[in-house]
Coordinates of C-alpha atoms and ligand atoms in Angstrom, one line a residue:
M28 CA -3.1 -41.3 -16.9
L29 CA -1.6 -41.2 -13.4
A30 CA -1.4 -37.9 -11.6
A31 CA 1.9 -36.5 -10.3
I32 CA 2.7 -37.1 -6.7
I33 CA 3.1 -33.7 -5.0
T34 CA 4.3 -33.4 -1.5
L35 CA 5.3 -30.4 0.7
Q36 CA 7.8 -31.3 3.4
T37 CA 8.6 -28.9 6.2
Q38 CA 12.3 -29.0 7.3
E39 CA 13.7 -28.5 10.8
N40 CA 14.5 -24.9 10.0
A41 CA 10.9 -24.3 8.9
S42 CA 11.7 -24.0 5.2
Q43 CA 9.7 -26.3 2.9
N44 CA 10.7 -28.7 0.1
L45 CA 8.1 -29.1 -2.7
I46 CA 8.6 -32.5 -4.2
I47 CA 7.0 -33.2 -7.6
Q48 CA 7.2 -36.8 -8.9
R49 CA 5.9 -37.0 -12.5
P50 CA 4.6 -40.4 -13.5
P51 CA 6.6 -42.0 -16.3
S52 CA 3.5 -41.9 -18.6
G53 CA 3.3 -38.1 -18.1
L54 CA 0.3 -36.2 -16.9
S55 CA -2.2 -33.6 -18.0
L56 CA -3.7 -30.6 -16.4
Q57 CA -7.4 -30.0 -16.4
G58 CA -9.9 -27.7 -14.6
R59 CA -11.1 -24.2 -13.8
I60 CA -8.8 -22.3 -11.5
S61 CA -9.4 -19.2 -9.4
I62 CA -6.3 -17.3 -8.6
P63 CA -5.4 -14.9 -5.8
G64 CA -5.9 -11.1 -6.0
D65 CA -3.5 -8.9 -7.9
K66 CA -0.5 -8.0 -5.7
S67 CA 0.1 -4.5 -7.2
I68 CA -3.6 -3.6 -6.8
S69 CA -3.8 -5.1 -3.3
H70 CA -0.9 -2.9 -2.1
R71 CA -2.4 0.2 -3.6
A72 CA -5.8 -0.5 -2.2
L73 CA -4.4 -0.8 1.4
M74 CA -2.2 2.3 1.0
L75 CA -4.8 4.6 -0.6
G76 CA -7.4 3.3 1.9
A77 CA -5.1 4.3 4.7
I78 CA -4.5 7.8 3.5
A79 CA -8.1 8.5 2.4
E80 CA -10.8 9.9 4.5
G81 CA -13.5 7.5 5.5
E82 CA -13.8 3.7 5.0
T83 CA -12.4 1.6 2.1
E84 CA -13.8 -1.8 1.5
I85 CA -11.5 -4.2 -0.4
Q86 CA -12.9 -7.3 -2.0
G87 CA -10.5 -10.0 -3.2
L88 CA -7.4 -8.7 -1.6
L89 CA -4.3 -10.9 -2.0
L90 CA -3.8 -12.5 1.4
G91 CA -0.1 -13.1 0.7
E92 CA 2.9 -12.1 2.7
D93 CA 3.6 -8.9 0.7
P94 CA 0.2 -7.2 1.3
R95 CA 0.5 -8.3 4.9
S96 CA 3.7 -6.3 5.2
T97 CA 1.9 -3.2 3.7
A98 CA -1.0 -3.7 6.1
H99 CA 1.3 -3.9 9.2
C100 CA 3.2 -0.7 8.1
F101 CA 0.1 1.3 7.6
Q102 CA -1.4 0.1 10.8
A103 CA 1.7 1.4 12.6
L104 CA 1.2 4.7 10.8
G105 CA -2.3 5.0 12.3
A106 CA -4.8 3.3 9.8
E107 CA -7.2 0.7 11.2
I108 CA -7.2 -2.3 9.0
S109 CA -9.4 -5.3 9.7
E110 CA -7.9 -8.8 9.8
L111 CA -6.5 -10.0 6.5
N112 CA -8.1 -13.4 6.7
T113 CA -11.4 -13.0 4.8
Q114 CA -12.4 -12.0 1.3
L115 CA -13.5 -8.5 2.6
V116 CA -10.9 -6.2 4.2
R117 CA -11.9 -2.9 5.7
V118 CA -9.6 0.1 6.0
K119 CA -10.4 3.1 8.2
G120 CA -8.4 5.9 6.6
I121 CA -6.7 8.6 8.6
G122 CA -6.7 11.3 5.9
L123 CA -3.7 12.6 3.9
G124 CA -1.0 14.2 6.0
N125 CA -2.1 12.6 9.2
F126 CA 0.4 9.7 9.7
Q127 CA 1.3 9.1 13.3
E128 CA 5.0 8.7 14.1
P129 CA 5.4 4.9 14.5
M130 CA 6.9 3.6 17.7
D131 CA 9.2 1.2 15.8
V132 CA 10.9 0.5 12.5
L133 CA 8.4 0.0 9.6
N134 CA 9.2 -3.5 8.2
A135 CA 8.3 -4.0 4.5
G136 CA 9.5 -7.6 4.6
N137 CA 10.2 -8.9 1.1
S138 CA 8.2 -6.3 -0.6
G139 CA 9.8 -3.7 -3.0
T140 CA 6.4 -2.1 -3.7
T141 CA 5.7 -1.6 0.0
I142 CA 9.0 0.1 0.8
R143 CA 9.3 2.2 -2.4
L144 CA 5.7 3.5 -2.5
M145 CA 5.6 4.1 1.3
L146 CA 8.8 6.2 1.1
G147 CA 7.1 8.7 -1.1
L148 CA 4.3 9.1 1.5
L149 CA 6.7 9.2 4.5
A150 CA 9.0 11.8 2.9
S151 CA 6.1 14.1 2.3
H152 CA 4.8 14.0 5.9
P153 CA 6.4 17.1 7.6
G154 CA 7.6 17.0 11.2
R155 CA 7.6 13.2 11.6
F156 CA 10.5 10.8 11.7
F157 CA 10.3 7.3 10.3
T158 CA 12.6 4.3 9.9
V159 CA 12.0 1.6 7.3
T160 CA 13.6 -1.8 6.6
G161 CA 13.0 -5.2 5.1
D162 CA 14.3 -8.7 4.9
D163 CA 17.7 -9.8 3.6
S164 CA 16.6 -9.6 0.0
L165 CA 14.9 -6.2 0.3
R166 CA 17.9 -4.7 2.2
S167 CA 20.1 -5.5 -0.8
R168 CA 17.8 -4.0 -3.4
P169 CA 18.5 -0.5 -4.8
M170 CA 16.5 2.3 -3.2
S171 CA 18.4 5.1 -5.0
R172 CA 15.9 5.0 -7.8
V173 CA 13.3 6.5 -5.4
V174 CA 15.7 8.3 -2.9
K175 CA 17.2 10.4 -5.7
P176 CA 14.0 11.9 -7.1
L177 CA 12.6 12.3 -3.5
Q178 CA 15.8 14.2 -2.6
Q179 CA 15.2 16.5 -5.7
M180 CA 11.9 17.3 -4.0
S181 CA 14.0 18.1 -0.9
A182 CA 13.3 15.0 1.0
E183 CA 15.6 14.1 3.9
I184 CA 16.5 10.4 3.7
W185 CA 19.5 8.6 5.2
G186 CA 20.7 5.0 4.9
R187 CA 23.5 2.6 4.2
N188 CA 25.7 2.8 1.2
S189 CA 25.3 6.6 0.7
N190 CA 21.6 6.5 1.4
T191 CA 20.8 3.9 -1.2
L192 CA 20.1 0.8 0.9
A193 CA 17.6 0.0 3.7
P194 CA 17.4 0.4 6.6
L195 CA 16.5 4.0 5.8
A196 CA 15.6 6.9 8.0
V197 CA 13.3 9.6 6.8
Q198 CA 12.7 13.0 8.3
G199 CA 9.3 14.1 6.7
Q200 CA 9.4 17.5 5.0
A201 CA 7.1 19.8 3.1
L202 CA 8.4 18.9 -0.3
K203 CA 8.5 20.9 -3.5
P204 CA 7.0 19.6 -6.8
I205 CA 9.2 18.4 -9.6
H206 CA 9.0 17.1 -13.1
Y207 CA 10.9 13.8 -12.9
H208 CA 12.2 12.1 -16.0
S209 CA 12.7 8.6 -14.8
P210 CA 15.6 6.7 -16.5
I211 CA 13.7 3.4 -16.0
A212 CA 10.1 2.3 -16.8
S213 CA 9.2 1.4 -13.2
A214 CA 5.7 1.6 -11.7
Q215 CA 7.3 1.6 -8.2
V216 CA 9.3 4.7 -9.0
K217 CA 6.4 6.4 -10.8
S218 CA 4.0 5.6 -7.9
C219 CA 6.5 6.7 -5.2
I220 CA 6.8 10.2 -6.8
L221 CA 3.1 10.5 -7.5
L222 CA 2.3 9.6 -3.9
A223 CA 4.8 12.1 -2.6
G224 CA 3.1 14.7 -4.9
L225 CA -0.2 14.1 -3.2
N226 CA 0.8 16.0 0.0
T227 CA 3.0 18.5 -1.8
E228 CA 1.8 21.9 -3.0
G229 CA 1.7 22.3 -6.8
K230 CA 1.9 19.8 -9.6
T231 CA 4.3 16.8 -9.6
T232 CA 5.0 15.1 -12.9
V233 CA 6.7 11.8 -13.8
T234 CA 7.7 10.9 -17.3
E235 CA 8.9 7.4 -18.0
P236 CA 10.8 5.9 -21.0
A237 CA 8.1 3.3 -21.6
L238 CA 4.7 2.8 -20.0
S239 CA 4.8 0.8 -16.8
R240 CA 1.7 -0.7 -15.0
D241 CA -0.9 2.1 -14.4
H242 CA -2.8 0.7 -11.4
S243 CA -1.8 3.8 -9.2
E244 CA -3.1 6.2 -11.8
R245 CA -6.5 4.3 -12.1
M246 CA -6.9 4.0 -8.3
L247 CA -5.8 7.5 -7.5
K248 CA -8.4 8.9 -9.8
A249 CA -11.1 6.6 -8.3
F250 CA -10.2 7.9 -4.8
G251 CA -10.6 11.5 -6.0
A252 CA -7.1 12.7 -6.8
E253 CA -6.6 15.2 -9.6
L254 CA -4.5 13.5 -12.2
S255 CA -3.7 14.1 -15.8
I256 CA -2.1 11.6 -18.1
D257 CA -0.3 12.3 -21.4
P258 CA 0.0 9.0 -23.2
E259 CA 2.1 10.5 -26.0
T260 CA 5.0 11.2 -23.6
N261 CA 4.2 8.6 -20.9
S262 CA 3.7 11.4 -18.4
V263 CA 1.5 11.6 -15.3
T264 CA 0.8 14.7 -13.3
V265 CA -0.7 14.8 -9.9
T266 CA -2.1 18.0 -8.2
G267 CA -0.9 18.4 -4.6
N268 CA -2.9 19.1 -1.4
A269 CA -5.1 16.3 -2.6
K270 CA -8.1 14.9 -0.7
L271 CA -8.8 11.2 -1.1
Y272 CA -12.1 9.5 -0.1
G273 CA -12.6 5.9 0.9
Q274 CA -13.9 3.6 -1.9
K275 CA -15.1 0.1 -2.6
V276 CA -12.2 -1.7 -4.4
I277 CA -12.6 -5.1 -6.2
V278 CA -9.2 -6.7 -6.8
P279 CA -9.1 -8.8 -9.9
G280 CA -7.0 -12.0 -10.1
D281 CA -3.3 -11.5 -10.6
I282 CA -2.2 -12.1 -14.2
S283 CA 1.3 -12.7 -12.8
S284 CA -0.1 -15.7 -10.9
A285 CA -2.3 -16.8 -13.8
A286 CA 0.9 -16.9 -15.9
F287 CA 2.1 -20.1 -14.2
W288 CA -1.1 -21.9 -15.3
L289 CA -1.0 -20.4 -18.8
V290 CA 2.5 -21.8 -19.3
A291 CA 1.7 -25.1 -17.5
G292 CA -1.4 -25.6 -19.7
S293 CA 0.6 -24.8 -22.8
I294 CA 3.6 -27.1 -22.2
V295 CA 2.0 -30.2 -20.6
P296 CA 0.5 -32.2 -23.4
G297 CA -3.2 -32.9 -23.4
S298 CA -4.0 -30.1 -21.0
E299 CA -6.9 -27.6 -20.9
L300 CA -7.3 -25.1 -18.1
V301 CA -9.6 -22.1 -17.6
V302 CA -8.2 -19.4 -15.3
E303 CA -11.0 -17.3 -14.0
N304 CA -11.2 -13.6 -13.2
V305 CA -7.8 -12.6 -14.5
G306 CA -6.9 -8.9 -14.5
V307 CA -6.0 -8.0 -18.2
N308 CA -5.0 -4.4 -17.8
P309 CA -3.1 -3.6 -21.0
T310 CA 0.0 -2.5 -19.0
R311 CA 0.2 -6.1 -17.7
T312 CA -0.7 -8.3 -20.7
G313 CA 2.8 -8.7 -22.2
I314 CA 2.7 -12.3 -21.1
L315 CA -0.4 -13.0 -23.4
E316 CA 1.4 -11.3 -26.3
A317 CA 4.6 -13.2 -25.7
L318 CA 2.8 -16.6 -25.5
A319 CA 0.8 -15.7 -28.6
M320 CA 4.1 -15.1 -30.4
M321 CA 5.2 -18.5 -29.2
G322 CA 2.1 -20.1 -30.7
A323 CA 0.2 -20.8 -27.5
D324 CA -3.5 -21.6 -27.7
I325 CA -5.0 -19.0 -25.4
Q326 CA -8.4 -17.4 -25.5
L327 CA -9.9 -14.6 -23.5
E328 CA -13.5 -15.3 -22.6
N329 CA -16.2 -13.3 -20.8
Q330 CA -14.2 -10.0 -21.0
R331 CA -15.6 -7.3 -18.7
E332 CA -14.6 -4.3 -16.6
V333 CA -14.7 -4.6 -12.8
A334 CA -14.1 -1.5 -10.7
G335 CA -12.0 0.3 -13.3
E336 CA -9.9 -2.7 -14.3
P337 CA -10.4 -5.0 -17.3
V338 CA -11.0 -8.6 -16.4
A339 CA -11.4 -11.9 -18.4
D340 CA -11.4 -15.7 -18.0
V341 CA -8.5 -17.2 -19.8
R342 CA -8.6 -20.6 -21.5
V343 CA -5.4 -22.4 -22.4
R344 CA -5.0 -25.6 -24.3
S345 CA -1.6 -27.3 -24.8
S346 CA 0.3 -26.7 -28.0
Q347 CA 3.8 -27.0 -29.4
L348 CA 5.5 -23.7 -28.6
K349 CA 8.1 -22.1 -30.8
S350 CA 10.9 -19.6 -29.9
C351 CA 10.6 -15.9 -30.1
T352 CA 12.4 -12.7 -29.2
I353 CA 11.2 -10.7 -26.2
A354 CA 12.7 -7.2 -25.9
G355 CA 12.0 -3.5 -25.9
E356 CA 8.8 -1.8 -24.8
I357 CA 7.0 -5.1 -24.0
I358 CA 9.5 -5.8 -21.1
P359 CA 7.9 -3.6 -18.4
R360 CA 4.5 -5.2 -19.3
L361 CA 5.8 -8.7 -18.5
I362 CA 8.8 -8.1 -16.3
D363 CA 7.5 -10.4 -13.5
E364 CA 6.6 -13.2 -15.9
I365 CA 10.1 -13.6 -17.3
P366 CA 11.0 -16.5 -15.0
I367 CA 7.9 -18.5 -16.2
L368 CA 8.5 -17.4 -19.8
A369 CA 12.0 -18.9 -19.5
V370 CA 10.3 -22.2 -18.6
A371 CA 8.0 -21.9 -21.6
A372 CA 11.1 -21.3 -23.8
T373 CA 12.8 -24.5 -22.6
F374 CA 9.9 -26.4 -24.1
A375 CA 9.7 -24.3 -27.3
Q376 CA 11.3 -25.2 -30.6
G377 CA 14.3 -23.0 -31.4
T378 CA 16.2 -20.4 -29.5
T379 CA 14.3 -17.7 -27.5
I380 CA 16.1 -14.4 -26.8
I381 CA 15.1 -12.2 -23.9
R382 CA 16.8 -8.8 -23.8
D383 CA 16.4 -5.3 -22.2
A384 CA 15.5 -7.0 -19.0
A385 CA 18.5 -6.0 -16.7
E386 CA 15.9 -5.0 -14.1
L387 CA 15.6 -8.8 -13.4
R388 CA 18.9 -8.6 -11.6
V389 CA 17.5 -6.4 -8.9
K390 CA 14.2 -8.2 -8.2
E391 CA 13.6 -10.5 -5.1
S392 CA 16.7 -12.4 -6.4
D393 CA 18.9 -12.0 -9.5
R394 CA 16.3 -13.7 -11.7
I395 CA 18.7 -14.0 -14.7
T396 CA 21.4 -15.8 -12.8
V397 CA 19.1 -17.9 -10.6
M398 CA 16.7 -19.0 -13.4
A399 CA 19.7 -19.9 -15.7
Q400 CA 21.4 -21.9 -12.9
Q401 CA 18.3 -23.7 -11.7
L402 CA 16.9 -24.6 -15.1
N403 CA 20.3 -25.8 -16.3
K404 CA 20.4 -28.2 -13.3
M405 CA 17.4 -29.8 -14.9
G406 CA 19.1 -30.1 -18.2
A407 CA 17.9 -27.0 -19.9
K408 CA 20.1 -24.9 -22.2
V409 CA 20.0 -21.4 -20.7
T410 CA 22.8 -18.8 -21.3
E411 CA 22.9 -15.6 -19.3
L412 CA 23.1 -12.3 -21.1
P413 CA 23.9 -9.1 -19.2
D414 CA 20.3 -8.0 -19.7
G415 CA 18.4 -11.3 -20.3
M416 CA 18.8 -14.9 -21.4
E417 CA 19.2 -17.0 -24.5
I418 CA 17.2 -20.3 -24.1
T419 CA 17.5 -23.1 -26.6
G420 CA 14.4 -25.2 -26.2
G421 CA 13.6 -28.8 -27.0
T422 CA 15.9 -30.7 -24.6
A423 CA 14.1 -33.1 -22.3
L424 CA 14.2 -31.9 -18.7
V425 CA 15.2 -34.2 -15.9
G426 CA 14.1 -33.9 -12.3
A427 CA 16.7 -32.4 -10.0
E428 CA 17.3 -30.6 -6.7
V429 CA 16.6 -27.0 -7.3
D430 CA 16.2 -23.9 -5.1
S431 CA 13.9 -20.9 -5.1
H432 CA 16.6 -18.6 -3.6
T433 CA 13.6 -17.4 -1.5
D434 CA 12.1 -15.8 -4.6
H435 CA 8.4 -16.7 -4.9
R436 CA 8.3 -16.4 -8.7
I437 CA 11.4 -18.6 -9.1
G438 CA 10.0 -21.3 -6.9
M439 CA 6.7 -21.5 -8.7
S440 CA 8.3 -21.4 -12.1
L441 CA 10.5 -24.4 -11.2
A442 CA 7.4 -26.3 -10.0
I443 CA 5.8 -25.8 -13.4
A444 CA 9.1 -26.9 -15.2
A445 CA 9.0 -30.1 -12.9
L446 CA 5.6 -31.1 -14.4
N447 CA 7.3 -31.7 -17.7
A448 CA 10.6 -33.1 -16.3
S449 CA 11.1 -36.9 -16.0
G450 CA 11.5 -38.3 -12.5
T451 CA 11.4 -36.3 -9.3
T452 CA 12.2 -32.6 -8.7
T453 CA 12.7 -31.2 -5.3
I454 CA 12.2 -27.4 -5.0
H455 CA 14.0 -26.1 -1.8
R456 CA 12.6 -23.1 0.0
A457 CA 9.3 -23.5 -1.8
E458 CA 7.5 -21.6 1.0
A459 CA 8.5 -18.4 -0.8
A460 CA 5.3 -18.8 -2.9
A461 CA 3.3 -17.4 0.0
I462 CA 4.6 -13.9 -0.9
S463 CA 2.2 -13.7 -3.8
Y464 CA 0.4 -17.1 -4.0
P465 CA -0.4 -18.8 -0.7
N466 CA -2.4 -21.7 -2.1
F467 CA -0.2 -22.4 -5.1
T468 CA 0.6 -26.0 -4.1
S469 CA -3.1 -26.9 -3.4
T470 CA -4.1 -25.6 -6.9
L471 CA -1.2 -27.5 -8.4
K472 CA -2.5 -30.7 -6.8
E473 CA -6.0 -29.9 -8.0
V474 CA -5.2 -29.5 -11.7
C475 CA -2.8 -32.5 -12.1
R476 CA -4.6 -35.4 -13.6
Ligands
S3P513 C1 5.3 -3.4 -9.2 C2 6.1 -2.9 -10.2 C3 7.2 -3.7 -10.8 C4 7.0 -5.2 -10.5 C5 6.7 -5.5 -9.1 C6 5.4 -4.8 -8.7 C7 4.3 -2.5 -8.6 O1 8.4 -3.3 -10.2 O2 8.2 -5.9 -10.9 O3 6.5 -6.9 -8.8 O4 3.4 -3.0 -7.9 O5 4.4 -1.3 -8.8 P1 9.3 -2.1 -10.9 O6 8.5 -0.9 -10.7 O7 10.5 -2.1 -10.0 O8 9.5 -2.4 -12.3

């Protein structure tokens, strides 16, 4: 079998086209893959390291654009962070409450996690003034979800559109603790409020409608914060005036990055892949459950616990997928994997329904509209729903010119769709992958046989 021809072309404006030419006879994917570190855990390791006392050592940090944004912001706030170009990153913490007032605007780049979690910390640092911003995408994403509860804690935050859009200005205050009932299951909202609670006298509680990823809770405990969790009500309480101490953090591989290979291995006939060292925290494994519902052949091997997070190697063999319905409490546990699940659904028999996922409209792009438009350009049958998609599988995809809309997960999902599309697919603005998966293209070349 011939391998696909995969080329990355840099344009005059520095954006990149990823061109995937599938041989007429098709291809198969084989090999063992190691994936980059978990993005959510990487952000938190840098942030907690920065506000802890002493040194934090981070092994396996994601060296993508998003954690780089976090590192730059926390360096400007006074933490010393070693270069992000090795597998071991050291953070010299400044201790909670000790941010220096930065000389310039803090730029969170493309990263919602950076800006929202950082806002909780900034708002609770009395006597200092901060300004925060981000790229075009981040400046159009809603910040009211964190500004409102922070204001209930008496934070002072100003910004465009009635204080709901970045750039935002923050006058740090001594905050008061609250019990916040979040209307959305969002780890960014939960973590923002818990981080604000760290430097606030008393107990701060967040209750969410469904459980979102719990990496903050796990890591806060490991760094020495006093935290209590009520799983019955999805509530977390943090005790203020906390003291955090530097730790050794080992970041597992990102299941959101593994997801591309799990779907690729499922839909490309004759494939078998093993993705090594995948974080399988139960608040993140919705993708495994959804693929199991679709009849995927996926096995977890060598299951273990590494530095407080469950980890496994994941084996996938190709199989004929079938449609399913993805809705309800599973959504927060696979929210970032819906673009690649949409690709899986285009190759599944029957009609897949995705609902309760309106959050997708306020991610790095409107992932409902963009995925529907781009997959339909390749001949898929995707209909937008207000809060999801209806995808009728089984039509053969045809190579086309598609666009990531500068959204990393869209670009990579389209690349996987291209492996099973006839002819040539060109993915414009494919450089977006570097946000969470800098070596995506080289791994793609490696596994295509
Ligand atoms: C993240 C939480 C999720 C997720 C994002 C990372 C985090 O966002 O989509 O990619 O690290 O806390 P929401 O909290 O907005 O759902």
